JSON list of C-alpha atoms in Angstrom, two decimals:
[
{"chain": "A", "resi": 1, "resn": "UNK", "atom": "CA", "xyz": [118.18, 38.15, 11.63]},
{"chain": "A", "resi": 2, "resn": "UNK", "atom": "CA", "xyz": [118.94, 34.43, 11.28]},
{"chain": "A", "resi": 3, "resn": "UNK", "atom": "CA", "xyz": [121.80, 33.23, 13.45]},
{"chain": "A", "resi": 4, "resn": "UNK", "atom": "CA", "xyz": [124.21, 30.34, 13.07]},
{"chain": "A", "resi": 5, "resn": "UNK", "atom": "CA", "xyz": [122.81, 27.16, 14.55]},
{"chain": "A", "resi": 6, "resn": "UNK", "atom": "CA", "xyz": [124.15, 26.64, 18.04]},
{"chain": "A", "resi": 7, "resn": "UNK", "atom": "CA", "xyz": [125.09, 22.99, 17.45]},
{"chain": "A", "resi": 8, "resn": "UNK", "atom": "CA", "xyz": [126.18, 23.54, 13.87]},
{"chain": "A", "resi": 9, "resn": "UNK", "atom": "CA", "xyz": [129.28, 21.96, 12.44]},
{"chain": "A", "resi": 10, "resn": "UNK", "atom": "CA", "xyz": [130.26, 24.40, 9.70]},
{"chain": "A", "resi": 11, "resn": "UNK", "atom": "CA", "xyz": [132.14, 23.75, 6.51]},
{"chain": "A", "resi": 12, "resn": "UNK", "atom": "CA", "xyz": [134.98, 21.35, 7.14]},
{"chain": "A", "resi": 13, "resn": "UNK", "atom": "CA", "xyz": [138.04, 21.28, 4.95]},
{"chain": "A", "resi": 14, "resn": "UNK", "atom": "CA", "xyz": [140.78, 18.73, 5.24]},
{"chain": "A", "resi": 15, "resn": "UNK", "atom": "CA", "xyz": [143.81, 20.22, 3.58]},
{"chain": "A", "resi": 16, "resn": "UNK", "atom": "CA", "xyz": [146.72, 17.95, 2.89]},
{"chain": "A", "resi": 17, "resn": "UNK", "atom": "CA", "xyz": [150.17, 18.24, 1.40]},
{"chain": "A", "resi": 18, "resn": "UNK", "atom": "CA", "xyz": [150.97, 14.63, 0.71]},
{"chain": "A", "resi": 19, "resn": "UNK", "atom": "CA", "xyz": [148.65, 12.12, -0.92]},
{"chain": "A", "resi": 20, "resn": "UNK", "atom": "CA", "xyz": [145.73, 12.34, 1.47]},
{"chain": "A", "resi": 21, "resn": "UNK", "atom": "CA", "xyz": [142.99, 14.38, -0.13]},
{"chain": "A", "resi": 22, "resn": "UNK", "atom": "CA", "xyz": [141.19, 17.04, 1.87]},
{"chain": "A", "resi": 23, "resn": "UNK", "atom": "CA", "xyz": [137.46, 17.03, 2.37]},
{"chain": "A", "resi": 24, "resn": "UNK", "atom": "CA", "xyz": [134.94, 19.86, 2.39]},
{"chain": "A", "resi": 25, "resn": "UNK", "atom": "CA", "xyz": [131.71, 18.59, 3.90]},
{"chain": "A", "resi": 26, "resn": "UNK", "atom": "CA", "xyz": [128.55, 20.22, 5.04]},
{"chain": "A", "resi": 27, "resn": "UNK", "atom": "CA", "xyz": [126.57, 19.73, 8.21]},
{"chain": "A", "resi": 28, "resn": "UNK", "atom": "CA", "xyz": [124.81, 16.69, 9.63]},
{"chain": "A", "resi": 29, "resn": "UNK", "atom": "CA", "xyz": [121.69, 16.79, 7.45]},
{"chain": "A", "resi": 30, "resn": "UNK", "atom": "CA", "xyz": [123.76, 16.62, 4.28]},
{"chain": "A", "resi": 31, "resn": "UNK", "atom": "CA", "xyz": [125.87, 13.73, 5.62]},
{"chain": "A", "resi": 32, "resn": "UNK", "atom": "CA", "xyz": [122.78, 11.85, 6.73]},
{"chain": "A", "resi": 33, "resn": "UNK", "atom": "CA", "xyz": [121.13, 12.16, 3.33]},
{"chain": "A", "resi": 34, "resn": "UNK", "atom": "CA", "xyz": [124.20, 10.79, 1.58]},
{"chain": "A", "resi": 35, "resn": "UNK", "atom": "CA", "xyz": [122.54, 11.43, -1.78]},
{"chain": "A", "resi": 36, "resn": "UNK", "atom": "CA", "xyz": [123.97, 14.87, -2.41]},
{"chain": "A", "resi": 37, "resn": "UNK", "atom": "CA", "xyz": [126.44, 15.01, -5.30]},
{"chain": "A", "resi": 38, "resn": "UNK", "atom": "CA", "xyz": [130.01, 15.87, -4.40]},
{"chain": "A", "resi": 39, "resn": "UNK", "atom": "CA", "xyz": [132.60, 17.99, -6.18]},
{"chain": "A", "resi": 40, "resn": "UNK", "atom": "CA", "xyz": [136.37, 18.23, -6.02]},
{"chain": "A", "resi": 41, "resn": "UNK", "atom": "CA", "xyz": [139.26, 20.51, -6.87]},
{"chain": "A", "resi": 42, "resn": "UNK", "atom": "CA", "xyz": [142.08, 18.77, -8.70]},
{"chain": "A", "resi": 43, "resn": "UNK", "atom": "CA", "xyz": [145.76, 19.68, -8.74]},
{"chain": "A", "resi": 44, "resn": "UNK", "atom": "CA", "xyz": [148.65, 18.54, -10.93]},
{"chain": "A", "resi": 45, "resn": "UNK", "atom": "CA", "xyz": [151.56, 16.70, -9.36]},
{"chain": "A", "resi": 46, "resn": "UNK", "atom": "CA", "xyz": [154.78, 18.62, -9.89]},
{"chain": "A", "resi": 47, "resn": "UNK", "atom": "CA", "xyz": [156.31, 17.59, -13.23]},
{"chain": "A", "resi": 48, "resn": "UNK", "atom": "CA", "xyz": [153.44, 15.23, -14.07]},
{"chain": "A", "resi": 49, "resn": "UNK", "atom": "CA", "xyz": [150.23, 15.27, -16.05]},
{"chain": "A", "resi": 50, "resn": "UNK", "atom": "CA", "xyz": [148.59, 13.18, -13.32]},
{"chain": "A", "resi": 51, "resn": "UNK", "atom": "CA", "xyz": [145.87, 15.04, -11.44]},
{"chain": "A", "resi": 52, "resn": "UNK", "atom": "CA", "xyz": [145.02, 14.34, -7.82]},
{"chain": "A", "resi": 53, "resn": "UNK", "atom": "CA", "xyz": [142.02, 15.51, -5.89]},
{"chain": "A", "resi": 54, "resn": "UNK", "atom": "CA", "xyz": [143.42, 18.23, -3.64]},
{"chain": "A", "resi": 55, "resn": "UNK", "atom": "CA", "xyz": [139.97, 18.90, -2.20]},
{"chain": "A", "resi": 56, "resn": "UNK", "atom": "CA", "xyz": [137.18, 16.40, -2.47]},
{"chain": "A", "resi": 57, "resn": "UNK", "atom": "CA", "xyz": [133.73, 15.66, -1.12]},
{"chain": "A", "resi": 58, "resn": "UNK", "atom": "CA", "xyz": [132.55, 19.25, -1.60]},
{"chain": "A", "resi": 59, "resn": "UNK", "atom": "CA", "xyz": [128.75, 19.36, -1.38]},
{"chain": "A", "resi": 60, "resn": "UNK", "atom": "CA", "xyz": [128.39, 22.63, -3.32]},
{"chain": "A", "resi": 61, "resn": "UNK", "atom": "CA", "xyz": [130.27, 23.46, -6.53]},
{"chain": "A", "resi": 62, "resn": "UNK", "atom": "CA", "xyz": [133.35, 25.45, -5.45]},
{"chain": "A", "resi": 63, "resn": "UNK", "atom": "CA", "xyz": [133.42, 27.60, -8.60]},
{"chain": "A", "resi": 64, "resn": "UNK", "atom": "CA", "xyz": [129.82, 28.79, -8.42]},
{"chain": "A", "resi": 65, "resn": "UNK", "atom": "CA", "xyz": [128.59, 32.01, -6.91]},
{"chain": "A", "resi": 66, "resn": "UNK", "atom": "CA", "xyz": [125.57, 31.90, -4.62]},
{"chain": "A", "resi": 67, "resn": "UNK", "atom": "CA", "xyz": [123.35, 33.07, -7.49]},
{"chain": "A", "resi": 68, "resn": "UNK", "atom": "CA", "xyz": [124.58, 30.16, -9.63]},
{"chain": "A", "resi": 69, "resn": "UNK", "atom": "CA", "xyz": [123.82, 27.50, -7.01]},
{"chain": "A", "resi": 70, "resn": "UNK", "atom": "CA", "xyz": [120.71, 25.37, -7.44]},
{"chain": "A", "resi": 71, "resn": "UNK", "atom": "CA", "xyz": [117.88, 25.75, -4.90]},
{"chain": "A", "resi": 72, "resn": "UNK", "atom": "CA", "xyz": [119.03, 22.47, -3.29]},
{"chain": "A", "resi": 73, "resn": "UNK", "atom": "CA", "xyz": [122.63, 23.69, -2.98]},
{"chain": "A", "resi": 74, "resn": "UNK", "atom": "CA", "xyz": [121.45, 27.00, -1.50]},
{"chain": "A", "resi": 75, "resn": "UNK", "atom": "CA", "xyz": [119.42, 25.04, 1.04]},
{"chain": "A", "resi": 76, "resn": "UNK", "atom": "CA", "xyz": [122.55, 23.12, 2.08]},
{"chain": "A", "resi": 77, "resn": "UNK", "atom": "CA", "xyz": [124.24, 26.44, 2.86]},
{"chain": "A", "resi": 78, "resn": "UNK", "atom": "CA", "xyz": [121.14, 27.76, 4.64]},
{"chain": "A", "resi": 79, "resn": "UNK", "atom": "CA", "xyz": [121.08, 24.63, 6.84]},
{"chain": "A", "resi": 80, "resn": "UNK", "atom": "CA", "xyz": [123.91, 26.17, 8.93]},
{"chain": "A", "resi": 81, "resn": "UNK", "atom": "CA", "xyz": [121.60, 28.87, 10.19]},
{"chain": "A", "resi": 82, "resn": "UNK", "atom": "CA", "xyz": [118.46, 29.07, 12.26]},
{"chain": "A", "resi": 83, "resn": "UNK", "atom": "CA", "xyz": [115.48, 28.63, 9.95]},
{"chain": "A", "resi": 84, "resn": "UNK", "atom": "CA", "xyz": [115.48, 31.21, 7.17]},
{"chain": "A", "resi": 85, "resn": "UNK", "atom": "CA", "xyz": [112.50, 32.33, 5.12]},
{"chain": "A", "resi": 86, "resn": "UNK", "atom": "CA", "xyz": [112.55, 32.00, 1.34]},
{"chain": "A", "resi": 87, "resn": "UNK", "atom": "CA", "xyz": [113.61, 35.65, 1.02]},
{"chain": "A", "resi": 88, "resn": "UNK", "atom": "CA", "xyz": [116.48, 35.29, 3.54]},
{"chain": "A", "resi": 89, "resn": "UNK", "atom": "CA", "xyz": [119.97, 34.35, 2.37]},
{"chain": "A", "resi": 90, "resn": "UNK", "atom": "CA", "xyz": [123.26, 33.82, 4.20]},
{"chain": "A", "resi": 91, "resn": "UNK", "atom": "CA", "xyz": [126.45, 35.62, 3.17]},
{"chain": "A", "resi": 92, "resn": "UNK", "atom": "CA", "xyz": [128.56, 33.71, 0.65]},
{"chain": "A", "resi": 93, "resn": "UNK", "atom": "CA", "xyz": [132.01, 34.25, -0.93]},
{"chain": "A", "resi": 94, "resn": "UNK", "atom": "CA", "xyz": [131.45, 36.49, -3.96]},
{"chain": "A", "resi": 95, "resn": "UNK", "atom": "CA", "xyz": [133.51, 34.26, -6.29]},
{"chain": "A", "resi": 96, "resn": "UNK", "atom": "CA", "xyz": [132.58, 30.93, -4.71]},
{"chain": "A", "resi": 97, "resn": "UNK", "atom": "CA", "xyz": [134.58, 28.74, -2.35]},
{"chain": "A", "resi": 98, "resn": "UNK", "atom": "CA", "xyz": [137.54, 27.93, -4.61]},
{"chain": "A", "resi": 99, "resn": "UNK", "atom": "CA", "xyz": [139.70, 31.00, -3.79]},
{"chain": "A", "resi": 100, "resn": "UNK", "atom": "CA", "xyz": [139.42, 30.36, -0.05]},
{"chain": "A", "resi": 101, "resn": "UNK", "atom": "CA", "xyz": [140.09, 26.63, -0.42]},
{"chain": "A", "resi": 102, "resn": "UNK", "atom": "CA", "xyz": [143.10, 27.29, -2.66]},
{"chain": "A", "resi": 103, "resn": "UNK", "atom": "CA", "xyz": [144.50, 29.80, -0.17]},
{"chain": "A", "resi": 104, "resn": "UNK", "atom": "CA", "xyz": [144.04, 27.35, 2.71]},
{"chain": "A", "resi": 105, "resn": "UNK", "atom": "CA", "xyz": [145.75, 24.58, 0.74]},
{"chain": "A", "resi": 106, "resn": "UNK", "atom": "CA", "xyz": [148.72, 26.81, -0.15]},
{"chain": "A", "resi": 107, "resn": "UNK", "atom": "CA", "xyz": [149.11, 28.09, 3.41]},
{"chain": "A", "resi": 108, "resn": "UNK", "atom": "CA", "xyz": [149.02, 24.57, 4.82]},
{"chain": "A", "resi": 109, "resn": "UNK", "atom": "CA", "xyz": [151.57, 23.46, 2.23]},
{"chain": "A", "resi": 110, "resn": "UNK", "atom": "CA", "xyz": [153.94, 26.22, 3.34]},
{"chain": "A", "resi": 111, "resn": "UNK", "atom": "CA", "xyz": [153.39, 25.87, 7.09]},
{"chain": "A", "resi": 112, "resn": "UNK", "atom": "CA", "xyz": [152.96, 22.08, 7.35]},
{"chain": "A", "resi": 113, "resn": "UNK", "atom": "CA", "xyz": [150.28, 22.41, 10.04]},
{"chain": "A", "resi": 114, "resn": "UNK", "atom": "CA", "xyz": [147.99, 19.65, 11.29]},
{"chain": "A", "resi": 115, "resn": "UNK", "atom": "CA", "xyz": [144.80, 20.09, 13.25]},
{"chain": "A", "resi": 116, "resn": "UNK", "atom": "CA", "xyz": [141.42, 21.73, 13.22]},
{"chain": "A", "resi": 117, "resn": "UNK", "atom": "CA", "xyz": [140.61, 25.37, 12.69]},
{"chain": "A", "resi": 118, "resn": "UNK", "atom": "CA", "xyz": [137.17, 26.91, 13.17]},
{"chain": "A", "resi": 119, "resn": "UNK", "atom": "CA", "xyz": [136.73, 30.52, 12.13]},
{"chain": "A", "resi": 120, "resn": "UNK", "atom": "CA", "xyz": [133.65, 32.65, 11.48]},
{"chain": "A", "resi": 121, "resn": "UNK", "atom": "CA", "xyz": [133.87, 35.87, 9.50]},
{"chain": "A", "resi": 122, "resn": "UNK", "atom": "CA", "xyz": [131.35, 38.61, 10.25]},
{"chain": "A", "resi": 123, "resn": "UNK", "atom": "CA", "xyz": [130.13, 40.04, 6.94]},
{"chain": "A", "resi": 124, "resn": "UNK", "atom": "CA", "xyz": [128.52, 43.48, 6.90]},
{"chain": "A", "resi": 125, "resn": "UNK", "atom": "CA", "xyz": [125.57, 44.57, 4.74]},
{"chain": "A", "resi": 126, "resn": "UNK", "atom": "CA", "xyz": [127.92, 45.66, 1.95]},
{"chain": "A", "resi": 127, "resn": "UNK", "atom": "CA", "xyz": [129.69, 42.26, 1.73]},
{"chain": "A", "resi": 128, "resn": "UNK", "atom": "CA", "xyz": [132.89, 43.19, 3.56]},
{"chain": "A", "resi": 129, "resn": "UNK", "atom": "CA", "xyz": [134.42, 41.10, 6.30]},
{"chain": "A", "resi": 130, "resn": "UNK", "atom": "CA", "xyz": [134.54, 43.15, 9.49]},
{"chain": "A", "resi": 131, "resn": "UNK", "atom": "CA", "xyz": [136.02, 40.67, 11.97]},
{"chain": "A", "resi": 132, "resn": "UNK", "atom": "CA", "xyz": [136.96, 37.04, 12.33]},
{"chain": "A", "resi": 133, "resn": "UNK", "atom": "CA", "xyz": [136.09, 35.02, 15.41]},
{"chain": "A", "resi": 134, "resn": "UNK", "atom": "CA", "xyz": [138.56, 32.23, 16.19]},
{"chain": "A", "resi": 135, "resn": "UNK", "atom": "CA", "xyz": [136.94, 29.27, 17.93]},
{"chain": "A", "resi": 136, "resn": "UNK", "atom": "CA", "xyz": [139.67, 26.69, 17.38]},
{"chain": "A", "resi": 137, "resn": "UNK", "atom": "CA", "xyz": [143.16, 26.79, 15.91]},
{"chain": "A", "resi": 138, "resn": "UNK", "atom": "CA", "xyz": [146.18, 24.49, 15.61]},
{"chain": "A", "resi": 139, "resn": "UNK", "atom": "CA", "xyz": [148.68, 27.27, 14.83]},
{"chain": "A", "resi": 140, "resn": "UNK", "atom": "CA", "xyz": [148.84, 31.03, 15.46]},
{"chain": "A", "resi": 141, "resn": "UNK", "atom": "CA", "xyz": [150.60, 31.87, 12.18]},
{"chain": "A", "resi": 142, "resn": "UNK", "atom": "CA", "xyz": [148.10, 29.87, 10.13]},
{"chain": "A", "resi": 143, "resn": "UNK", "atom": "CA", "xyz": [145.24, 31.49, 12.04]},
{"chain": "A", "resi": 144, "resn": "UNK", "atom": "CA", "xyz": [146.48, 35.00, 11.26]},
{"chain": "A", "resi": 145, "resn": "UNK", "atom": "CA", "xyz": [146.95, 34.12, 7.59]},
{"chain": "A", "resi": 146, "resn": "UNK", "atom": "CA", "xyz": [143.53, 32.47, 7.20]},
{"chain": "A", "resi": 147, "resn": "UNK", "atom": "CA", "xyz": [141.84, 35.31, 9.08]},
{"chain": "A", "resi": 148, "resn": "UNK", "atom": "CA", "xyz": [143.44, 37.66, 6.55]},
{"chain": "A", "resi": 149, "resn": "UNK", "atom": "CA", "xyz": [142.16, 35.56, 3.66]},
{"chain": "A", "resi": 150, "resn": "UNK", "atom": "CA", "xyz": [138.64, 35.63, 5.10]},
{"chain": "A", "resi": 151, "resn": "UNK", "atom": "CA", "xyz": [138.78, 39.37, 5.83]},
{"chain": "A", "resi": 152, "resn": "UNK", "atom": "CA", "xyz": [139.95, 40.29, 2.33]},
{"chain": "A", "resi": 153, "resn": "UNK", "atom": "CA", "xyz": [137.50, 38.00, 0.56]},
{"chain": "A", "resi": 154, "resn": "UNK", "atom": "CA", "xyz": [134.47, 39.84, -0.82]},
{"chain": "A", "resi": 155, "resn": "UNK", "atom": "CA", "xyz": [131.10, 38.31, 0.03]},
{"chain": "A", "resi": 156, "resn": "UNK", "atom": "CA", "xyz": [127.59, 38.46, -1.27]},
{"chain": "A", "resi": 157, "resn": "UNK", "atom": "CA", "xyz": [125.93, 40.05, 1.75]},
{"chain": "A", "resi": 158, "resn": "UNK", "atom": "CA", "xyz": [123.29, 38.22, 3.73]},
{"chain": "A", "resi": 159, "resn": "UNK", "atom": "CA", "xyz": [119.67, 39.10, 3.01]},
{"chain": "A", "resi": 160, "resn": "UNK", "atom": "CA", "xyz": [117.29, 39.50, 5.97]},
{"chain": "A", "resi": 161, "resn": "UNK", "atom": "CA", "xyz": [113.63, 40.19, 5.22]},
{"chain": "A", "resi": 162, "resn": "UNK", "atom": "CA", "xyz": [114.55, 41.24, 1.68]},
{"chain": "A", "resi": 163, "resn": "UNK", "atom": "CA", "xyz": [117.36, 43.70, 2.56]},
{"chain": "A", "resi": 164, "resn": "UNK", "atom": "CA", "xyz": [121.15, 43.28, 2.95]},
{"chain": "A", "resi": 165, "resn": "UNK", "atom": "CA", "xyz": [122.19, 42.68, 6.56]},
{"chain": "A", "resi": 166, "resn": "UNK", "atom": "CA", "xyz": [125.14, 41.68, 8.75]},
{"chain": "A", "resi": 167, "resn": "UNK", "atom": "CA", "xyz": [125.68, 37.95, 9.40]},
{"chain": "A", "resi": 168, "resn": "UNK", "atom": "CA", "xyz": [128.51, 35.50, 10.09]},
{"chain": "A", "resi": 169, "resn": "UNK", "atom": "CA", "xyz": [129.85, 32.99, 7.59]},
{"chain": "A", "resi": 170, "resn": "UNK", "atom": "CA", "xyz": [131.53, 29.93, 9.22]},
{"chain": "A", "resi": 171, "resn": "UNK", "atom": "CA", "xyz": [134.60, 28.00, 8.07]},
{"chain": "A", "resi": 172, "resn": "UNK", "atom": "CA", "xyz": [136.03, 24.85, 9.63]},
{"chain": "A", "resi": 173, "resn": "UNK", "atom": "CA", "xyz": [139.30, 23.51, 8.29]},
{"chain": "A", "resi": 174, "resn": "UNK", "atom": "CA", "xyz": [140.92, 20.20, 9.18]},
{"chain": "A", "resi": 175, "resn": "UNK", "atom": "CA", "xyz": [144.54, 20.22, 8.10]},
{"chain": "A", "resi": 176, "resn": "UNK", "atom": "CA", "xyz": [146.16, 16.81, 7.57]},
{"chain": "A", "resi": 177, "resn": "UNK", "atom": "CA", "xyz": [149.55, 15.76, 6.25]},
{"chain": "A", "resi": 178, "resn": "UNK", "atom": "CA", "xyz": [150.48, 12.21, 5.32]}
]
């Protein structure tokens, strides 16, 4: 079964409350290429029709499921893992990244936390989160809340040698407030 790369820097999300926009960026290969298109999630200012980018620099469309991603976008996700064959696939949030990013943004808004968080959810062969490993956290309350979000999110299970299997899905959040 493919494993997460040892030196991998998983999905990074900068979540902000003020006017600094957060960033979701993929690993080193994607940054080095620089040619990958980016996507954002916009939010309305309270009482205004002006939209701001609440999350920007996303290298895969946040509203797409894994099946809807292009082969290039799927490869960006696969780059977090030890080499996978064509038939292998990592787990992926069933409804795309947007619900997780929105939850992280709302939690950060309520808790006003700054710092980095690195979590990895273990996804079983049926697409259920079974545990969350906490590698780095700026706040215990935020960690519990985000672990809950990741545990209750449904995932497309990983595929190993053509059959569903257990695998981790990593999340790294960088919470900023300006």
